[in-house]
PDB file of C-alpha atoms in Angstrom:
ATOM      1  CA  MET A   9      11.782   2.413  75.046  1.00 59.00           C
ATOM      2  CA  PHE A  10       8.097   3.208  74.523  1.00 67.00           C
ATOM      3  CA  ARG A  11       7.449  -0.487  73.429  1.00 70.00           C
ATOM      4  CA  THR A  12       8.729  -1.779  76.953  1.00 70.00           C
ATOM      5  CA  ALA A  13       6.751   0.995  78.763  1.00 70.00           C
ATOM      6  CA  ILE A  14       3.546  -0.096  76.931  1.00 70.00           C
ATOM      7  CA  ARG A  15       4.426  -3.874  77.539  1.00 70.00           C
ATOM      8  CA  GLN A  16       4.805  -3.355  81.143  1.00 71.00           C
ATOM      9  CA  ALA A  17       1.778  -1.290  81.763  1.00 71.00           C
ATOM     10  CA  ALA A  18      -0.295  -3.897  79.720  1.00 68.00           C
ATOM     11  CA  GLN A  19       1.037  -6.541  82.183  1.00 69.00           C
ATOM     12  CA  LYS A  20       0.485  -4.503  85.605  1.00 66.00           C
ATOM     13  CA  THR A  21      -3.284  -3.977  84.872  1.00 56.00           C
ATOM     14  CA  SER A  22      -5.314  -6.730  86.579  1.00 46.00           C
ATOM     15  CA  SER A  23      -8.833  -6.560  85.256  1.00 45.00           C
ATOM     16  CA  LYS A  24      -9.993  -5.326  81.604  1.00 50.00           C
ATOM     17  CA  SER A  25     -11.480  -2.060  82.821  1.00 50.00           C
ATOM     18  CA  GLU A  26      -8.580  -0.622  84.042  1.00 55.00           C
ATOM     19  CA  LEU A  27      -6.355   0.803  80.982  1.00 51.00           C
ATOM     20  CA  PRO A  28      -2.703   1.572  80.552  1.00 52.00           C
ATOM     21  CA  GLN A  29      -2.115   5.477  81.014  1.00 53.00           C
ATOM     22  CA  ALA A  30      -0.377   5.163  77.693  1.00 50.00           C
ATOM     23  CA  PHE A  31      -3.459   4.223  75.774  1.00 49.00           C
ATOM     24  CA  VAL A  32      -5.545   6.675  77.613  1.00 47.00           C
ATOM     25  CA  LYS A  33      -3.533   9.571  76.638  1.00 54.00           C
ATOM     26  CA  LEU A  34      -3.623   8.796  72.742  1.00 54.00           C
ATOM     27  CA  PRO A  35      -6.343  10.879  71.164  1.00 61.00           C
ATOM     28  CA  HIS A  36      -7.180   8.759  68.418  1.00 68.00           C
ATOM     29  CA  ILE A  37      -7.958   5.238  70.001  1.00 70.00           C
ATOM     30  CA  SER A  38     -11.011   5.647  72.083  1.00 72.00           C
ATOM     31  CA  PRO A  39     -10.885   4.051  75.470  1.00 71.00           C
ATOM     32  CA  ALA A  40     -14.231   2.459  75.016  1.00 75.00           C
ATOM     33  CA  LEU A  41     -12.806   0.554  72.086  1.00 73.00           C
ATOM     34  CA  LEU A  42      -9.715  -0.627  73.802  1.00 71.00           C
ATOM     35  CA  SER A  43     -11.991  -2.275  76.998  1.00 76.00           C
ATOM     36  CA  GLN A  44     -14.131  -3.721  74.453  1.00 80.00           C
ATOM     37  CA  TYR A  45     -11.975  -5.393  72.189  1.00 79.00           C
ATOM     38  CA  PRO A  46      -8.906  -6.456  74.538  1.00 78.00           C
ATOM     39  CA  ALA A  47      -5.569  -7.606  72.666  1.00 78.00           C
ATOM     40  CA  LYS A  48      -5.068 -11.310  72.786  1.00 82.00           C
ATOM     41  CA  LYS A  49      -1.280 -10.756  73.262  1.00 79.00           C
ATOM     42  CA  THR A  50       0.990  -7.887  74.701  1.00 79.00           C
ATOM     43  CA  TRP A  51       2.615  -6.171  72.227  1.00 74.00           C
ATOM     44  CA  PRO A  52       5.632  -6.086  71.460  1.00 78.00           C
ATOM     45  CA  PRO A  53       6.520  -9.591  73.132  1.00 82.00           C
ATOM     46  CA  ASP A  54       9.152 -10.132  75.692  1.00 86.00           C
ATOM     47  CA  PHE A  55      11.895 -11.475  73.403  1.00 85.00           C
ATOM     48  CA  LYS A  56      14.065 -12.520  76.576  1.00 88.00           C
ATOM     49  CA  ALA A  57      11.550 -14.787  77.647  1.00 90.00           C
ATOM     50  CA  MET A  58      11.515 -16.704  74.435  1.00 90.00           C
ATOM     51  CA  SER A  59      13.554 -19.427  73.120  1.00 93.00           C
ATOM     52  CA  PRO A  60      15.732 -18.430  70.244  1.00 93.00           C
ATOM     53  CA  GLN A  61      13.288 -20.702  68.096  1.00 95.00           C
ATOM     54  CA  GLU A  62      10.135 -18.406  68.934  1.00 92.00           C
ATOM     55  CA  GLN A  63      12.311 -15.448  68.228  1.00 91.00           C
ATOM     56  CA  LEU A  64      13.560 -16.607  64.848  1.00 93.00           C
ATOM     57  CA  ARG A  65       9.759 -17.265  64.115  1.00 92.00           C
ATOM     58  CA  TYR A  66       8.359 -13.692  65.162  1.00 90.00           C
ATOM     59  CA  GLU A  67      11.434 -12.088  63.375  1.00 91.00           C
ATOM     60  CA  LYS A  68      10.599 -14.096  59.912  1.00 93.00           C
ATOM     61  CA  ARG A  69       7.008 -13.454  60.185  1.00 90.00           C
ATOM     62  CA  TYR A  70       7.084  -9.837  61.154  1.00 88.00           C
ATOM     63  CA  LYS A  71       9.890  -8.926  58.338  1.00 91.00           C
ATOM     64  CA  ARG A  72       7.659 -10.652  55.803  1.00 91.00           C
ATOM     65  CA  LYS A  73       4.533  -8.772  56.986  1.00 87.00           C
ATOM     66  CA  ILE A  74       6.628  -5.528  56.547  1.00 87.00           C
ATOM     67  CA  HIS A  75       8.032  -6.632  53.156  1.00 87.00           C
ATOM     68  CA  HIS A  76       4.519  -7.276  51.781  1.00 84.00           C
ATOM     69  CA  ILE A  77       3.313  -3.767  53.377  1.00 82.00           C
ATOM     70  CA  ALA A  78       6.252  -1.852  51.720  1.00 83.00           C
ATOM     71  CA  GLN A  79       5.570  -3.151  48.214  1.00 83.00           C
ATOM     72  CA  ARG A  80       2.736  -0.816  47.084  1.00 86.00           C
ATOM     73  CA  PRO A  81       1.778  -2.340  43.735  1.00 86.00           C
ATOM     74  CA  LYS A  82      -0.280   0.607  42.480  1.00 90.00           C
ATOM     75  CA  TRP A  83       2.352   3.254  43.321  1.00 91.00           C
ATOM     76  CA  ASN A  84       4.631   1.007  41.514  1.00 90.00           C
ATOM     77  CA  LYS A  85       2.772   0.547  38.477  1.00 94.00           C
ATOM     78  CA  MET A  86       1.766   4.148  38.120  1.00 96.00           C
ATOM     79  CA  VAL A  87       5.630   4.973  38.131  1.00 96.00           C
ATOM     80  CA  GLN A  88       6.146   2.468  35.629  1.00 97.00           C
ATOM     81  CA  LEU A  89       3.406   3.853  33.527  1.00 98.00           C
ATOM     82  CA  ALA A  90       4.494   7.165  33.882  1.00 98.00           C
ATOM     83  CA  GLN A  91       8.314   6.059  32.810  1.00 98.00           C
ATOM     84  CA  LEU A  92       7.050   4.253  29.872  1.00 98.00           C
ATOM     85  CA  GLY A  93       4.757   7.147  28.754  1.00 98.00           C
ATOM     86  CA  THR A  94       7.753   9.507  29.251  1.00 98.00           C
ATOM     87  CA  ILE A  95      10.157   7.745  27.108  1.00 98.00           C
ATOM     88  CA  SER A  96       7.645   6.654  24.287  1.00 98.00           C
ATOM     89  CA  PHE A  97       6.798  10.592  24.052  1.00 97.00           C
ATOM     90  CA  VAL A  98      10.522  11.556  23.849  1.00 96.00           C
ATOM     91  CA  LEU A  99      11.299   8.886  21.088  1.00 95.00           C
ATOM     92  CA  ILE A 100       8.199   9.609  18.936  1.00 94.00           C
ATOM     93  CA  TYR A 101       9.018  13.362  19.388  1.00 93.00           C
ATOM     94  CA  CYS A 102      12.770  12.710  18.260  1.00 89.00           C
ATOM     95  CA  VAL A 103      11.785  10.674  15.247  1.00 89.00           C
ATOM     96  CA  PHE A 104       9.008  12.585  14.066  1.00 87.00           C
ATOM     97  CA  PHE A 105       9.210  16.291  14.735  1.00 86.00           C
ATOM     98  CA  ALA A 106      12.443  17.069  16.849  1.00 84.00           C
ATOM     99  CA  ASP A 107      14.349  19.628  14.585  1.00 79.00           C
ATOM    100  CA  TRP A 108      18.311  19.699  14.682  1.00 75.00           C
ATOM    101  CA  LYS A 109      19.372  23.126  13.713  1.00 73.00           C
ATOM    102  CA  ASP A 110      22.712  22.489  11.903  1.00 66.00           C
ATOM    103  CA  GLU A 111      23.011  18.953  11.782  1.00 70.00           C
ATOM    104  CA  ARG A 112      21.570  16.302   9.106  1.00 73.00           C
ATOM    105  CA  GLN A 113      18.254  14.720  10.092  1.00 78.00           C
ATOM    106  CA  PRO A 114      19.002  11.467  11.159  1.00 82.00           C
ATOM    107  CA  PHE A 115      15.432  10.149  10.616  1.00 84.00           C
ATOM    108  CA  TYR A 116      14.778  12.213   7.326  1.00 84.00           C
ATOM    109  CA  GLU A 117      14.134   9.191   5.218  1.00 85.00           C
ATOM    110  CA  PHE A 118      11.885   7.573   7.438  1.00 89.00           C
ATOM    111  CA  ARG A 119       9.813  10.873   8.393  1.00 88.00           C
ATOM    112  CA  GLU A 120       9.695  11.473   4.397  1.00 86.00           C
ATOM    113  CA  TRP A 121       8.356   7.628   3.887  1.00 89.00           C
ATOM    114  CA  PHE A 122       6.041   7.771   6.881  1.00 90.00           C
ATOM    115  CA  TRP A 123       4.173  11.179   6.136  1.00 88.00           C
ATOM    116  CA  ASN A 124       4.099  10.719   2.398  1.00 89.00           C
ATOM    117  CA  SER A 125       2.379   7.244   3.047  1.00 91.00           C
ATOM    118  CA  LEU A 126      -0.378   8.948   5.207  1.00 90.00           C
ATOM    119  CA  GLY A 127      -0.975  11.145   2.374  1.00 89.00           C
ATOM    120  CA  PHE A 128       1.041  14.384   3.466  1.00 86.00           C
ATOM    121  CA  ASP A 129       3.422  16.107   1.202  1.00 84.00           C
ATOM    122  CA  TYR A 130       6.689  16.114   3.636  1.00 79.00           C
ATOM    123  CA  GLU A 131       9.284  18.419   3.050  1.00 77.00           C
ATOM    124  CA  ALA A 132      12.174  18.892   5.222  1.00 68.00           C
ATOM    125  CA  PRO A 133      12.544  22.421   6.499  1.00 65.00           C
ATOM    126  CA  ASN A 134      15.220  24.816   5.434  1.00 63.00           C
ATOM    127  CA  ARG A 135      18.617  24.158   6.689  1.00 57.00           C
ATOM    128  CA  PRO A 136      21.325  26.736   6.607  1.00 52.00           C
ATOM    129  CA  VAL A 137      24.191  25.237   4.539  1.00 52.00           C
ATOM    130  CA  PRO A 138      27.549  24.777   6.628  1.00 57.00           C
ATOM    131  CA  LYS A 139      30.223  27.048   5.290  1.00 57.00           C
ATOM    132  CA  ILE A 140      32.996  25.163   3.699  1.00 63.00           C
ATOM    133  CA  ARG A 141      36.327  26.297   5.096  1.00 64.00           C
ATOM    134  CA  SER A 142      39.556  26.797   2.974  1.00 63.00           C
ATOM    135  CA  GLU A 143      42.820  25.281   3.673  1.00 65.00           C
ATOM    136  CA  GLU A 144      44.054  29.104   4.960  1.00 61.00           C
ATOM    137  CA  SER A 145      41.303  29.630   7.144  1.00 58.00           C
ATOM    138  CA  GLN A 146      41.758  25.993   8.718  1.00 59.00           C
ATOM    139  CA  ALA A 147      45.564  26.744   8.936  1.00 58.00           C
ATOM    140  CA  SER A 148      44.870  29.980  10.864  1.00 57.00           C
ATOM    141  CA  VAL A 149      42.418  27.973  13.256  1.00 56.00           C
ATOM    142  CA  GLN A 150      45.213  25.523  13.679  1.00 59.00           C
ATOM    143  CA  GLY A 151      47.825  28.069  15.106  1.00 58.00           C
ATOM    144  CA  GLY A 152      49.321  28.853  11.760  1.00 54.00           C
ATOM    145  CA  SER A 153      50.645  25.450  11.015  1.00 55.00           C
ATOM    146  CA  ARG A 154      50.900  24.206   7.437  1.00 57.00           C
ATOM    147  CA  PRO A 155      48.752  21.663   6.320  1.00 56.00           C
ATOM    148  CA  ARG A 156      50.554  18.279   5.681  1.00 59.00           C
ATOM    149  CA  GLN A 157      51.420  17.133   2.033  1.00 61.00           C
ATOM    150  CA  MET A 158      51.360  13.713   1.367  1.00 53.00           C
TER     151      MET A 158
END
């Protein structure tokens, strides 16, 4: 709707000093700039007056320009660096420092080798020893069924 109104207003003006009302009302565009540097072509172009080949050429050109504008290479690079840093931090933390309370440390041997090779005396933190259940307590947990004998 606005594109058509602007195009028609631009076509109606007969001289360069006369500006369309749509441009005069815009606060961020100076009327002096518009009169000093007039547009070479009216925008948007009238697609009804163009041949299908010209329409296709315009569509391809402006789709390509919009695609390049939307790339934002600095933003994409920063996002990739943030992802790499986060993943690296989590992996290093899990391998060297994470403390699993009741489970066996999966990286215990690697931690011990690494810290000892750097000259530190590495000892695993004291862990609560898991309780070994007797057969009677396991049977009561299973609903009173007796364990199978083979």
